[in-house]
Coordinates of C-alpha atoms and ligand atoms in Angstrom, one line a residue:
Chain A
M1 CA -9.4 20.4 -14.5
T2 CA -9.1 23.3 -16.7
T3 CA -6.1 25.6 -17.1
T4 CA -6.0 28.7 -16.0
T5 CA -3.2 30.8 -17.1
A6 CA -1.9 31.6 -13.4
A7 CA -1.4 28.6 -13.0
P8 CA 1.8 27.1 -13.3
A9 CA 3.0 24.6 -16.0
R10 CA 2.4 21.1 -15.4
R11 CA 6.1 19.7 -14.9
R12 CA 7.4 16.5 -15.5
S13 CA 9.2 15.5 -12.2
S14 CA 12.6 13.9 -11.6
G15 CA 10.8 11.7 -8.9
W16 CA 12.7 13.6 -6.3
H17 CA 10.3 16.8 -5.8
G18 CA 9.1 16.7 -2.3
F19 CA 11.8 14.8 -1.3
R20 CA 13.1 17.0 1.8
R21 CA 9.6 17.1 3.3
L22 CA 9.5 13.5 2.7
L23 CA 12.4 13.0 5.1
T24 CA 11.1 15.4 7.8
T25 CA 7.9 14.1 8.2
E26 CA 9.3 10.3 7.8
T27 CA 11.1 11.2 10.6
K28 CA 8.7 13.0 12.6
V29 CA 6.2 9.8 12.2
W30 CA 9.2 7.7 12.9
M31 CA 10.3 9.0 16.4
R32 CA 6.3 8.8 17.8
D33 CA 7.5 4.9 17.1
F34 CA 9.6 5.2 20.7
A35 CA 11.1 1.9 20.3
S36 CA 12.7 2.8 17.6
P37 CA 14.7 5.7 17.9
F38 CA 15.4 4.4 21.5
F39 CA 16.9 1.1 20.9
G40 CA 19.0 2.5 17.9
I41 CA 20.6 5.2 19.8
V42 CA 20.6 3.8 23.5
F43 CA 21.1 0.0 23.1
P44 CA 25.3 -0.1 22.7
T45 CA 25.3 2.3 25.2
I46 CA 23.4 0.1 27.6
I47 CA 25.3 -2.8 27.0
L48 CA 29.1 -0.7 27.2
L49 CA 27.5 0.6 30.7
G50 CA 26.2 -2.9 32.0
V51 CA 29.2 -4.8 30.6
G52 CA 31.4 -1.9 33.0
Y53 CA 29.4 -1.8 36.3
F54 CA 28.0 -5.1 36.5
I55 CA 30.9 -7.9 35.3
P56 CA 33.6 -7.5 38.2
G57 CA 36.8 -6.5 37.1
M58 CA 36.1 -4.7 33.6
R59 CA 37.3 -1.9 35.2
E60 CA 40.5 -2.6 36.8
T61 CA 43.6 -2.1 34.8
I62 CA 45.4 -4.9 33.1
T63 CA 48.4 -6.1 34.9
D64 CA 48.2 -9.8 33.7
A65 CA 49.6 -9.2 30.0
P66 CA 53.1 -8.6 29.0
P67 CA 54.3 -5.1 29.9
D68 CA 55.2 -4.6 26.7
S69 CA 51.6 -6.1 24.6
V70 CA 49.2 -3.0 24.2
W71 CA 47.1 -4.2 26.2
F72 CA 48.9 -3.7 29.2
G73 CA 47.9 -0.6 31.6
L74 CA 44.0 -0.3 29.5
T75 CA 40.9 -1.3 31.2
P76 CA 39.0 -4.3 30.3
I77 CA 36.4 -2.4 28.9
A78 CA 38.5 0.0 27.2
T79 CA 38.9 -2.8 24.9
F80 CA 35.1 -3.5 24.7
L81 CA 34.8 -0.3 23.2
P82 CA 35.4 -1.2 19.5
T83 CA 33.2 -4.1 20.2
V84 CA 30.1 -1.2 21.3
L85 CA 30.8 0.6 18.7
A86 CA 30.4 -2.0 15.9
M87 CA 27.3 -3.3 17.6
A88 CA 26.2 0.6 17.2
V89 CA 27.0 0.2 13.7
G90 CA 25.0 -2.7 13.1
T91 CA 21.8 -2.2 15.3
A92 CA 19.8 0.2 13.0
S93 CA 21.1 -1.1 9.7
L94 CA 20.3 -4.5 10.1
T95 CA 17.3 -4.7 13.3
V96 CA 15.7 -1.1 12.7
M97 CA 15.8 -0.5 9.1
P98 CA 14.7 -3.3 6.8
V99 CA 11.5 -3.9 9.7
T100 CA 10.6 -0.9 8.9
I101 CA 10.6 -0.7 4.9
A102 CA 9.4 -4.4 5.0
T103 CA 6.6 -2.8 6.6
Y104 CA 6.2 -0.3 4.7
R105 CA 5.9 -2.8 2.1
E106 CA 3.4 -5.0 3.4
K107 CA 1.1 -1.7 3.8
G108 CA 1.1 -0.5 0.4
V109 CA 2.9 2.5 1.1
L110 CA 5.6 1.5 -1.6
R111 CA 2.9 1.0 -4.1
R112 CA 1.0 4.4 -3.1
L113 CA 4.3 6.5 -3.5
S114 CA 4.7 4.7 -7.0
T115 CA 1.3 6.3 -8.1
T116 CA 2.5 10.2 -7.4
P117 CA 5.4 12.1 -9.2
M118 CA 8.1 10.8 -6.2
R119 CA 9.5 7.5 -6.4
P120 CA 9.0 5.4 -3.8
Q121 CA 13.0 5.1 -3.6
G122 CA 12.3 8.2 -2.1
I123 CA 10.7 6.4 1.1
V124 CA 13.9 4.2 1.1
A125 CA 16.2 6.7 0.8
S126 CA 14.8 8.5 3.8
H127 CA 15.4 5.4 5.9
L128 CA 18.4 5.4 5.2
I129 CA 19.5 8.7 6.1
I130 CA 17.4 8.6 9.2
N131 CA 19.1 5.0 10.8
M132 CA 22.7 6.4 9.4
V133 CA 21.8 9.9 11.7
T134 CA 20.4 7.9 14.5
T135 CA 23.5 5.4 13.8
L136 CA 25.7 8.6 14.2
V137 CA 24.3 9.7 17.4
G138 CA 24.1 6.1 18.8
I139 CA 27.9 6.2 18.2
A140 CA 28.7 9.8 19.7
L141 CA 26.8 8.3 22.9
A142 CA 28.6 5.6 23.3
L143 CA 32.1 7.3 23.3
V144 CA 31.1 10.1 25.1
V145 CA 29.7 7.7 27.9
A146 CA 32.8 5.8 27.6
E147 CA 35.2 8.4 28.0
L148 CA 32.9 10.4 31.4
A149 CA 32.4 7.0 33.0
F150 CA 35.1 4.7 32.2
G151 CA 38.0 7.6 31.0
V152 CA 38.9 5.2 27.5
P153 CA 41.7 6.3 26.3
V154 CA 41.2 8.2 22.6
P155 CA 42.5 6.1 19.8
S156 CA 45.8 5.9 18.6
R157 CA 45.5 6.9 15.0
L158 CA 42.2 8.1 14.2
G159 CA 42.2 8.4 10.8
V160 CA 42.0 4.5 10.6
V161 CA 39.3 4.0 13.3
L162 CA 37.3 7.0 10.7
L163 CA 37.7 4.8 8.4
A164 CA 36.7 1.5 9.5
M165 CA 33.9 2.9 10.9
A166 CA 32.7 4.5 7.4
L167 CA 33.4 1.1 5.7
G168 CA 31.4 -1.3 8.8
L169 CA 28.6 1.5 8.3
S170 CA 28.8 1.0 4.3
A171 CA 28.5 -2.9 4.7
M172 CA 26.0 -3.3 7.4
F173 CA 23.6 -0.8 5.4
A174 CA 23.9 -2.7 2.5
L175 CA 23.4 -6.0 4.6
G176 CA 20.4 -4.2 5.6
M177 CA 19.0 -3.1 2.2
L178 CA 19.2 -6.4 0.8
V179 CA 17.3 -7.9 3.9
A180 CA 15.0 -5.0 3.5
A181 CA 14.3 -6.0 -0.8
V182 CA 13.8 -9.4 -0.4
A183 CA 12.2 -10.2 2.9
P184 CA 8.6 -10.2 2.2
R185 CA 6.8 -9.6 5.5
P186 CA 8.0 -7.5 8.5
S187 CA 8.1 -10.8 10.5
S188 CA 10.5 -12.1 8.1
A189 CA 12.9 -9.1 7.8
N190 CA 12.7 -9.7 11.8
A191 CA 13.5 -13.0 11.6
I192 CA 16.3 -12.9 9.0
A193 CA 18.4 -9.9 10.5
M194 CA 17.6 -11.3 14.3
S195 CA 19.7 -14.8 12.7
L196 CA 22.3 -12.4 11.5
Y197 CA 22.4 -10.1 14.4
F198 CA 23.3 -12.4 17.0
P199 CA 26.0 -15.0 15.3
M200 CA 27.5 -11.4 13.7
L201 CA 27.6 -9.6 17.6
L202 CA 29.5 -13.3 18.5
L203 CA 31.7 -12.7 15.9
A204 CA 32.3 -9.0 17.0
G205 CA 33.5 -9.8 19.8
L206 CA 30.4 -8.8 22.4
W207 CA 30.9 -11.7 24.5
T208 CA 34.7 -12.3 23.7
P209 CA 36.4 -8.4 23.2
G210 CA 40.1 -7.9 22.0
P211 CA 42.5 -9.2 23.7
I212 CA 40.1 -12.8 24.9
M213 CA 38.5 -13.7 21.9
P214 CA 39.6 -17.2 21.0
D215 CA 41.4 -17.2 17.6
L216 CA 38.7 -19.4 15.8
L217 CA 36.7 -16.3 16.3
R218 CA 39.4 -14.2 15.6
D219 CA 39.6 -16.0 11.9
I220 CA 36.0 -16.6 11.0
G221 CA 35.2 -12.8 12.6
Q222 CA 37.5 -11.1 10.3
F223 CA 35.6 -12.4 7.3
T224 CA 32.4 -11.2 8.6
P225 CA 31.6 -7.8 7.8
L226 CA 30.8 -6.8 11.7
G227 CA 33.8 -8.9 12.6
A228 CA 35.9 -7.0 10.5
A229 CA 34.7 -3.6 11.6
A230 CA 35.5 -4.5 15.4
Q231 CA 38.9 -5.7 14.7
A232 CA 39.7 -2.9 12.6
L233 CA 38.6 -0.3 15.1
T234 CA 40.5 -1.9 17.9
T235 CA 43.8 -2.0 15.7
G236 CA 42.7 1.8 15.2
W237 CA 42.4 2.4 18.7
F238 CA 45.3 0.5 20.4
E239 CA 47.3 -1.3 18.0
S240 CA 50.0 -0.4 15.2
G241 CA 49.6 -1.5 11.7
F242 CA 47.0 -1.1 9.1
P243 CA 43.8 -3.6 9.3
M244 CA 44.4 -4.3 5.3
L245 CA 42.1 -7.4 5.3
Q246 CA 39.6 -6.1 7.3
M247 CA 39.0 -2.9 5.4
V248 CA 39.3 -5.2 2.4
V249 CA 36.4 -7.1 3.6
M250 CA 34.1 -4.7 4.6
V251 CA 34.7 -2.9 1.1
V252 CA 34.0 -6.3 -0.7
W253 CA 30.3 -6.9 1.0
T254 CA 29.4 -3.6 0.3
V255 CA 30.1 -3.6 -3.0
V256 CA 28.6 -6.9 -3.4
L257 CA 25.3 -6.3 -1.4
L258 CA 24.6 -3.2 -2.2
P259 CA 23.9 -3.6 -6.2
L260 CA 22.2 -7.1 -5.0
A261 CA 19.7 -5.3 -3.0
V262 CA 19.3 -2.9 -5.7
R263 CA 18.7 -5.7 -8.4
L264 CA 16.7 -7.8 -6.4
F265 CA 14.0 -4.9 -4.7
R266 CA 10.6 -5.5 -4.3
W267 CA 8.6 -2.4 -4.2
S268 CA 4.7 -4.5 -3.5
Chain B
M1 CA -17.5 13.6 -28.7
A2 CA -14.6 14.9 -27.5
Q3 CA -10.6 13.1 -28.1
P4 CA -10.6 10.3 -25.2
I5 CA -8.4 11.1 -22.6
V6 CA -7.9 7.1 -22.1
E7 CA -7.8 4.8 -24.5
V8 CA -7.7 1.0 -23.5
S9 CA -7.4 -1.3 -26.6
N10 CA -7.1 -5.1 -26.6
L11 CA -5.1 -5.0 -23.4
R12 CA -4.2 -8.1 -22.0
K13 CA -2.4 -9.3 -18.8
T14 CA -1.7 -12.6 -17.7
Y15 CA 0.0 -14.0 -14.7
G16 CA 1.5 -17.2 -15.5
D17 CA -1.1 -19.6 -16.7
K18 CA -4.3 -16.8 -15.3
V19 CA -5.3 -14.6 -17.9
A20 CA -6.5 -11.8 -15.7
V21 CA -7.5 -9.5 -18.6
D22 CA -7.9 -10.7 -22.4
G23 CA -8.3 -8.2 -24.6
V24 CA -10.1 -5.2 -22.9
S25 CA -11.1 -2.0 -25.2
F26 CA -12.4 1.0 -23.6
T27 CA -12.3 4.9 -24.0
V28 CA -13.0 7.3 -21.4
Q29 CA -14.0 11.0 -22.3
P30 CA -13.3 14.2 -20.1
G31 CA -15.4 15.0 -17.6
E32 CA -17.3 11.6 -17.1
I33 CA -17.3 9.3 -14.3
F34 CA -16.9 6.1 -16.2
G35 CA -17.1 2.7 -14.5
I36 CA -15.7 -0.4 -14.8
L37 CA -17.9 -2.9 -13.4
G38 CA -17.6 -6.6 -12.4
P39 CA -17.4 -9.4 -10.0
N40 CA -14.6 -10.4 -7.7
G41 CA -11.4 -11.3 -9.2
A42 CA -12.4 -10.0 -12.9
G43 CA -10.1 -7.9 -13.9
K44 CA -10.7 -4.5 -12.7
T45 CA -7.9 -3.5 -10.8
T46 CA -5.8 -5.5 -12.9
T47 CA -6.9 -2.7 -15.9
V48 CA -6.9 0.2 -13.9
E49 CA -3.4 -0.6 -12.8
T50 CA -2.3 -1.2 -15.6
L51 CA -3.7 1.6 -17.3
A52 CA -1.9 4.1 -14.7
G53 CA 1.2 2.7 -15.1
L54 CA 1.4 0.4 -12.9
R55 CA 2.3 -3.0 -14.1
H56 CA 3.1 -4.6 -17.2
A57 CA 0.8 -5.5 -20.0
D58 CA 1.3 -8.4 -22.1
G59 CA -0.6 -7.2 -25.3
G60 CA -2.6 -4.0 -26.2
S61 CA -1.7 -0.4 -25.4
V62 CA -3.1 2.0 -23.0
T63 CA -2.8 5.7 -24.0
V64 CA -3.6 8.4 -20.7
L65 CA -3.9 12.0 -21.7
G66 CA -1.5 11.2 -25.0
H67 CA 0.6 9.2 -23.6
D68 CA 1.5 5.5 -23.2
T69 CA 1.6 4.9 -20.0
Q70 CA 3.3 1.3 -20.6
R71 CA 6.3 3.0 -22.3
D72 CA 6.3 6.0 -20.0
P73 CA 4.6 5.7 -16.9
A74 CA 6.1 8.6 -15.7
A75 CA 4.7 10.9 -18.0
V76 CA 1.4 10.9 -16.3
K77 CA 2.2 10.9 -12.3
D78 CA 1.4 14.5 -12.3
L79 CA -1.9 14.2 -13.9
L80 CA -3.7 11.2 -12.5
G81 CA -4.8 11.0 -9.4
V82 CA -4.9 7.2 -8.2
Q83 CA -6.5 5.2 -4.7
L84 CA -5.2 2.0 -4.8
Q85 CA -7.7 -0.9 -3.8
E86 CA -5.1 -2.0 -1.2
A87 CA -3.2 0.3 0.2
T88 CA -2.6 1.9 4.1
L89 CA -0.2 4.2 5.5
H90 CA 1.4 4.6 8.2
D91 CA -0.6 4.5 11.6
K92 CA 0.7 7.3 13.1
I93 CA 1.1 9.7 10.4
T94 CA -1.9 12.1 10.9
V95 CA -4.2 13.1 8.1
G96 CA -2.5 16.8 7.5
E97 CA 0.9 15.7 7.4
V98 CA 0.9 12.9 5.0
L99 CA -2.1 15.2 2.5
Q100 CA 1.0 18.2 3.1
L101 CA 3.6 15.5 2.2
F102 CA 1.6 14.0 -0.9
A103 CA 1.2 17.7 -2.5
G104 CA 4.7 18.5 -2.1
F105 CA 5.3 15.8 -4.9
Y106 CA 2.9 17.4 -7.4
S107 CA 4.0 20.1 -9.4
R108 CA 0.8 22.0 -9.4
P109 CA -0.8 21.0 -6.4
A110 CA -4.5 21.2 -4.7
D111 CA -4.6 23.3 -1.7
P112 CA -5.1 20.4 1.3
D113 CA -7.3 22.6 3.0
E114 CA -9.5 23.0 0.2
L115 CA -9.4 19.6 -0.4
L116 CA -10.0 18.6 3.8
A117 CA -13.0 20.8 3.9
L118 CA -14.7 19.0 0.3
L119 CA -13.9 15.7 2.0
D120 CA -15.4 16.4 4.9
L121 CA -12.2 15.7 7.1
T122 CA -11.3 19.0 8.4
E123 CA -12.0 18.4 12.1
H124 CA -9.9 15.2 11.3
T125 CA -6.7 17.0 10.4
D126 CA -4.4 16.1 13.5
K127 CA -6.0 12.3 13.5
Q128 CA -3.4 9.9 12.9
F129 CA -4.2 7.4 10.2
G130 CA -4.5 4.4 12.7
R131 CA -7.0 6.1 14.3
L132 CA -9.1 6.9 11.4
S133 CA -12.5 5.0 11.4
G134 CA -12.8 3.3 7.8
G135 CA -14.8 5.4 6.2
Q136 CA -12.8 8.5 6.9
K137 CA -9.7 6.5 5.7
Q138 CA -11.6 5.8 2.3
R139 CA -12.0 9.7 2.1
L140 CA -8.3 10.6 3.0
S141 CA -7.8 7.9 0.5
I142 CA -10.0 9.7 -2.5
A143 CA -8.1 13.2 -1.0
L144 CA -5.1 11.7 -1.4
A145 CA -5.6 10.4 -4.7
L146 CA -7.0 14.4 -5.4
V147 CA -4.2 16.5 -3.4
G148 CA -2.1 16.8 -7.1
N149 CA -5.4 18.3 -9.0
P150 CA -5.4 15.4 -11.8
E151 CA -6.8 15.3 -14.6
I152 CA -8.1 11.9 -13.6
A153 CA -8.8 9.8 -11.2
I154 CA -8.9 6.5 -10.7
L155 CA -10.9 5.2 -7.5
D156 CA -11.0 1.4 -7.3
E157 CA -13.3 0.2 -4.4
L158 CA -13.6 2.9 -2.4
T159 CA -16.9 2.4 -0.8
T160 CA -16.4 -1.4 -0.4
G161 CA -16.4 -2.6 3.8
L162 CA -18.2 0.7 4.7
D163 CA -22.1 1.1 5.8
P164 CA -24.7 2.0 4.2
Q165 CA -24.6 5.6 5.3
A166 CA -20.7 6.4 4.8
R167 CA -21.7 4.6 1.2
R168 CA -24.1 7.1 0.3
S169 CA -22.2 10.1 1.5
T170 CA -19.0 8.9 -0.2
W171 CA -21.3 8.5 -3.6
E172 CA -21.9 12.2 -3.0
L173 CA -18.5 12.7 -2.6
V174 CA -17.9 11.2 -5.9
E175 CA -20.1 13.7 -7.8
R176 CA -19.1 16.4 -5.8
V177 CA -15.7 16.1 -7.4
R178 CA -16.9 15.5 -10.6
A179 CA -18.2 18.8 -10.7
T180 CA -14.9 19.8 -10.0
G181 CA -14.3 19.1 -13.6
V182 CA -12.4 15.5 -12.7
T183 CA -12.8 13.0 -15.3
I184 CA -13.2 9.8 -12.7
L185 CA -12.8 6.1 -13.2
L186 CA -14.7 4.5 -11.0
V187 CA -13.9 0.8 -10.7
T188 CA -16.7 -1.4 -8.6
H189 CA -17.8 -4.7 -7.6
F190 CA -21.5 -3.0 -6.3
M191 CA -24.6 -2.5 -9.2
D192 CA -26.0 -0.1 -7.4
E193 CA -22.7 2.4 -7.0
A194 CA -22.2 2.2 -10.8
E195 CA -26.0 2.4 -11.9
R196 CA -26.3 5.4 -9.6
L197 CA -22.5 7.7 -10.6
C198 CA -21.5 6.3 -13.8
D199 CA -22.4 8.3 -16.6
R200 CA -21.1 5.1 -18.7
L201 CA -19.2 1.7 -18.0
V202 CA -18.1 -1.7 -18.7
V203 CA -18.8 -4.6 -17.6
I204 CA -15.8 -7.1 -17.1
D205 CA -16.5 -10.6 -16.6
A206 CA -13.6 -13.3 -16.6
G207 CA -11.4 -10.5 -18.5
R208 CA -13.9 -9.8 -20.7
V209 CA -15.7 -6.7 -21.6
V210 CA -19.4 -8.1 -21.5
A211 CA -21.4 -4.8 -22.1
E212 CA -21.1 -1.4 -22.4
G213 CA -22.8 1.7 -22.7
T214 CA -24.7 4.0 -20.1
P215 CA -26.9 2.6 -17.6
T216 CA -30.2 3.0 -18.1
G217 CA -29.1 2.5 -21.9
L218 CA -27.8 -1.2 -20.9
I219 CA -31.2 -1.6 -19.2
D220 CA -33.3 -0.3 -21.7
G221 CA -31.5 -2.5 -24.1
L222 CA -32.5 -5.5 -22.5
D223 CA -36.1 -7.2 -23.8
D224 CA -39.2 -5.4 -22.9
E225 CA -40.4 -8.0 -20.4
R226 CA -42.0 -6.5 -17.8
T227 CA -42.6 -8.5 -14.3
V228 CA -45.9 -7.5 -11.6
V229 CA -45.0 -8.8 -7.8
V230 CA -48.5 -9.6 -6.2
R231 CA -48.4 -11.0 -2.0
F232 CA -51.9 -12.2 -1.1
G233 CA -52.6 -13.0 3.1
A234 CA -52.4 -17.1 3.4
D235 CA -56.3 -17.6 2.8
D236 CA -56.1 -16.2 -0.1
A237 CA -52.9 -17.5 -1.9
G238 CA -54.1 -20.6 -2.7
R239 CA -57.0 -19.1 -5.0
A240 CA -54.9 -16.3 -6.3
R241 CA -52.5 -18.7 -7.8
E242 CA -55.1 -20.6 -10.0
R243 CA -56.6 -17.6 -11.5
L244 CA -52.8 -16.2 -12.7
D245 CA -51.9 -19.0 -13.7
R246 CA -55.1 -19.8 -15.7
L247 CA -54.4 -15.7 -17.2
A248 CA -51.2 -16.9 -17.8
A249 CA -52.9 -19.5 -19.9
E250 CA -55.7 -17.3 -21.9
H251 CA -54.1 -13.4 -22.3
P252 CA -51.6 -12.8 -24.9
D253 CA -49.8 -10.4 -22.4
V254 CA -48.5 -12.4 -19.6
A255 CA -46.2 -14.9 -20.2
R256 CA -45.1 -16.7 -16.9
V257 CA -46.2 -16.8 -13.1
E258 CA -44.0 -18.2 -10.6
E259 CA -44.5 -17.9 -6.9
L260 CA -41.5 -16.7 -5.4
D261 CA -39.2 -18.0 -2.8
G262 CA -38.4 -16.5 0.6
T263 CA -41.7 -15.0 1.0
P264 CA -44.9 -16.7 1.3
G265 CA -47.4 -16.1 -0.7
E266 CA -45.8 -13.7 -3.3
I267 CA -46.6 -14.2 -6.9
A268 CA -44.3 -13.1 -9.6
V269 CA -46.0 -12.1 -13.0
S270 CA -44.1 -11.8 -15.9
G271 CA -45.0 -10.9 -19.4
T272 CA -45.5 -7.8 -21.6
P273 CA -45.2 -4.0 -20.6
R274 CA -48.8 -4.4 -20.4
V275 CA -48.9 -7.3 -18.2
L276 CA -50.2 -4.7 -15.1
F277 CA -53.3 -4.1 -17.1
A278 CA -53.8 -7.9 -17.6
V279 CA -52.8 -8.7 -13.6
V280 CA -55.1 -6.1 -12.0
P281 CA -58.5 -6.9 -13.7
A282 CA -58.4 -10.4 -13.4
L283 CA -57.8 -10.3 -9.8
A284 CA -60.4 -7.5 -9.3
E285 CA -63.4 -9.5 -11.0
A286 CA -62.2 -12.5 -8.7
D287 CA -62.6 -10.6 -5.6
L288 CA -59.0 -11.2 -4.7
V289 CA -57.3 -7.9 -2.9
P290 CA -53.4 -8.2 -2.6
E291 CA -51.9 -7.2 0.3
D292 CA -49.0 -5.3 -1.8
V293 CA -48.3 -4.8 -5.1
R294 CA -45.2 -4.0 -7.3
T295 CA -43.4 -3.5 -9.6
V296 CA -39.8 -4.9 -10.4
T297 CA -37.6 -2.7 -11.7
R298 CA -34.7 -4.0 -14.0
T299 CA -31.1 -3.2 -12.7
L300 CA -28.0 -3.9 -13.8
E301 CA -28.2 -7.1 -12.5
D302 CA -30.6 -8.3 -14.7
V303 CA -28.2 -7.2 -17.4
F304 CA -25.1 -9.0 -16.3
L305 CA -27.3 -12.2 -16.5
A306 CA -28.3 -11.6 -19.4
V307 CA -25.4 -11.1 -20.9
T308 CA -23.4 -14.0 -18.9
G309 CA -26.2 -16.3 -18.4
R310 CA -25.0 -15.9 -14.3
T311 CA -26.7 -14.4 -11.8
Y312 CA -24.5 -11.6 -10.7
A313 CA -23.8 -12.5 -6.7
P314 CA -20.6 -11.0 -5.5
Q315 CA -19.0 -11.8 -1.9
E316 CA -17.3 -9.5 0.0
P317 CA -13.9 -9.6 -1.1
E318 CA -11.7 -11.8 1.0
P319 CA -8.9 -9.9 3.0
E320 CA -5.7 -10.4 0.5
L321 CA -3.6 -13.4 1.9
T322 CA 0.1 -13.5 0.6
T323 CA -0.9 -12.6 -3.2
E324 CA 0.6 -8.6 -2.9
G325 CA 4.5 -10.0 -3.4
V326 CA 3.9 -11.4 -6.4
R327 CA 2.0 -8.2 -7.9
S328 CA 3.9 -6.5 -10.7
Ligands
ATP1 N1 -0.2 -10.6 -8.4 C1 -0.9 -11.3 -9.6 N2 -0.4 -12.5 -9.4 C2 -1.5 -13.7 -9.4 N3 -2.9 -13.4 -10.0 C3 -3.0 -12.2 -10.3 C4 -2.6 -11.2 -9.7 N4 -3.3 -10.1 -9.4 C5 -4.6 -10.6 -9.7 N5 -4.3 -11.9 -9.6 C6 -5.2 -12.5 -10.3 O1 -6.2 -12.3 -11.4 C7 -7.3 -12.0 -11.5 C8 -7.9 -10.3 -11.6 O2 -7.5 -10.0 -10.6 P1 -8.2 -8.8 -10.3 O3 -7.8 -7.7 -8.8 O4 -7.8 -7.5 -11.3 O5 -9.7 -8.2 -9.6 P2 -10.3 -7.2 -9.6 O6 -11.7 -7.6 -10.6 O7 -9.8 -6.5 -9.3 O8 -11.1 -8.0 -8.5 P3 -11.8 -7.7 -7.1 O9 -13.4 -6.8 -7.6 O10 -11.8 -8.6 -5.9 O11 -11.0 -7.0 -6.4 C9 -8.1 -12.4 -10.2 O12 -8.1 -14.1 -10.7 C10 -6.5 -13.1 -9.3 O13 -6.6 -13.7 -8.5
MG2 MG1 -9.7 -5.1 -7.5

C-alpha cells in the first residue's frame, strides 16, 4: 500500500509486540473450554475432599505413632496434603498444557503465527503463564479447603515449603514443555502425559501418603520430579532438616529438561 | 517496468530425495496479481512459503521488497501477509477477537472493522471460528493476511473446497483487495481462477516453471488451430460425419474431424482460423442442419497440454495425513 505521510513508520518488531493482547485473548478463549480450567484448578481439591471424607479414619488423630514422632497428634488427611499439592503442581503442567500446544501445532496455529511479526513462542509463553496461574489458584484452593475442612496445621517452615513448591513447579513445567515440544499430535501428547502422570502420582504418595509410604517407593520417588516435590513439602511442613537431595533432584530435572524442550520444539 | 517487489531466482528445495522445487525463477511487479499455477504437488506451496521465509531453501535466492528472506525472514513479516494453505484457528475464538489479536502484532495495522466490511464478515464478528462455513473461514483467512496492511499478500489455494458461488465471490474480493493497492501472489491449481484473476503468472509442473506470461499471451501463443463443434441428431449424425470427413480430405483449411466421446452426435472439426467458413457452407449445401454449433475457446489447459504433453487433470487435494509434522 502507498505510504501516506500520516501513517506511522513501519517498524521492525521485536517479535513480542501485541503479547499482552495475545495473553488475554488466549486466556479468554481457553476459559471457553470449560474442562481445562476446571480440571486444572479443582481436581486436586476434589481428591483431597474425597479422601478426607470417604476413606474411614482419615480425620482421626494419629495415636499409633510413637509420641515423640512428628506424626503423633496429626490427622492422616494432613499428611496427605503435600501429596495433593504435588498433584496440583503436576496436573496443569503435564495433562493440560502439552495437549493445548500439540493441538495448536496440529491445527497450524503456530505456523500461522510465524507468518506474522509475533513469534510463535508467544503462544507457548501464554500457555505457560496461563497454566502456572491455574496451578497457583488450584494450590490456593486446596490450601483453603484443607484448612477449613480438615484444620491442617500451618507448615513448620514456610521457606522450605515455598522453595519446594517453586522447584517442583519448574521441574514439572519443564517436563510438560518437553512433552509439548515433541508430541506430534494431541492424542500422543495426551498418551505420553498420562503414562508419566499416573506413575508419578504413585511415587508422590497418592495411594500411600507421607508416613505410610513403603521405603522402596520413597527411594525411587525421591528421584522423580513429583516424588521429590512431595517429599520436600512433607519435610518442610511437618519434619525437621533440609531436604537437600530432593531439592537438587528438582533443579537437575529443570536444568536438563527445559533446554532439551527448547532445542527439540517443533513449530509445525 | 518498476522495480520488482518480489524476485525469485533459481530457487531449489528438496525433501530428502524428493526435489520439490527445481530452479524456479520469476519476478512480481508492484500492484499486480501474480499467479503461481500448477497441478497438485507441483511445488507451489513450497515456493511461496520459502519466499516468505517460512521454509529453508536449498539453493537460489529470494528477495522480497529488497530483503533476503532466507537470511532475514523477520525483516518482511510486517510487510507481507500470508494465507497458509493448511492452517486453522482455535475453534472457540471469534472472528472479531482474532482480527483484533492479529492487528496488534503489526506496526501499522488495518482497521479490523473496515476489513470485516470489505470481506463481508461484519455480521459474523461474534461467531466462533468452529461455527463458520468454509467460505467464511476462507474470507477470515484472507482478512488475517491483510490485517497488517501488507504491501504483498500471499494467498495459497484460497478457493479449494468452496462451492462455485463462494468461489466467484472470493474472486471479486481478491480484485477488491488489489484495487486497494496490495500486490497479490495467488497460488492455485485452478486454471479458470488463474485465467480470471491473474495479470501475469507462471505455470509450475514438477518443480519447474514450464510457462510464464499473461493468460491471454500464453493462450494466444499457442499454435493457431481452431476447432468447431457441431452436434447432430441420431438421423443425421452418420451422414454429417461422412460429409465432414470428405471436407477434411478436400479443403485446405480443415485438418481433422473427430467424434467427441461422451455426447453422441458431437463432431469436432479442427483446422486453420478459417475452419468455420469451410464447415458452414459444406453443411448448408448438404442440408445438414446442426442442433448446436460452438467454437472451442482455448484456455490455460491447452497451454498446459502444449508445454507438458499431458492433459491437466487436477484432483482435489487429498486431506493431508501426517505430513505437516515434517514440514520445515
Ligand atoms: N514437508 C515435506 N516433506 C516432504 N515432502 C514434502 C513436504 N512438503 C511438500 N512435499 C512434497 O513436495 C512436493 C511439492 O509440494 P507442495 O506442497 O509445494 O505442492 P503444491 O504445488 O503446493 O501442491 P498442492 O496443489 O497439493 O497444494 C510434493 O510432492 C509434496 O509431497
Ligand atoms: Mg499447495
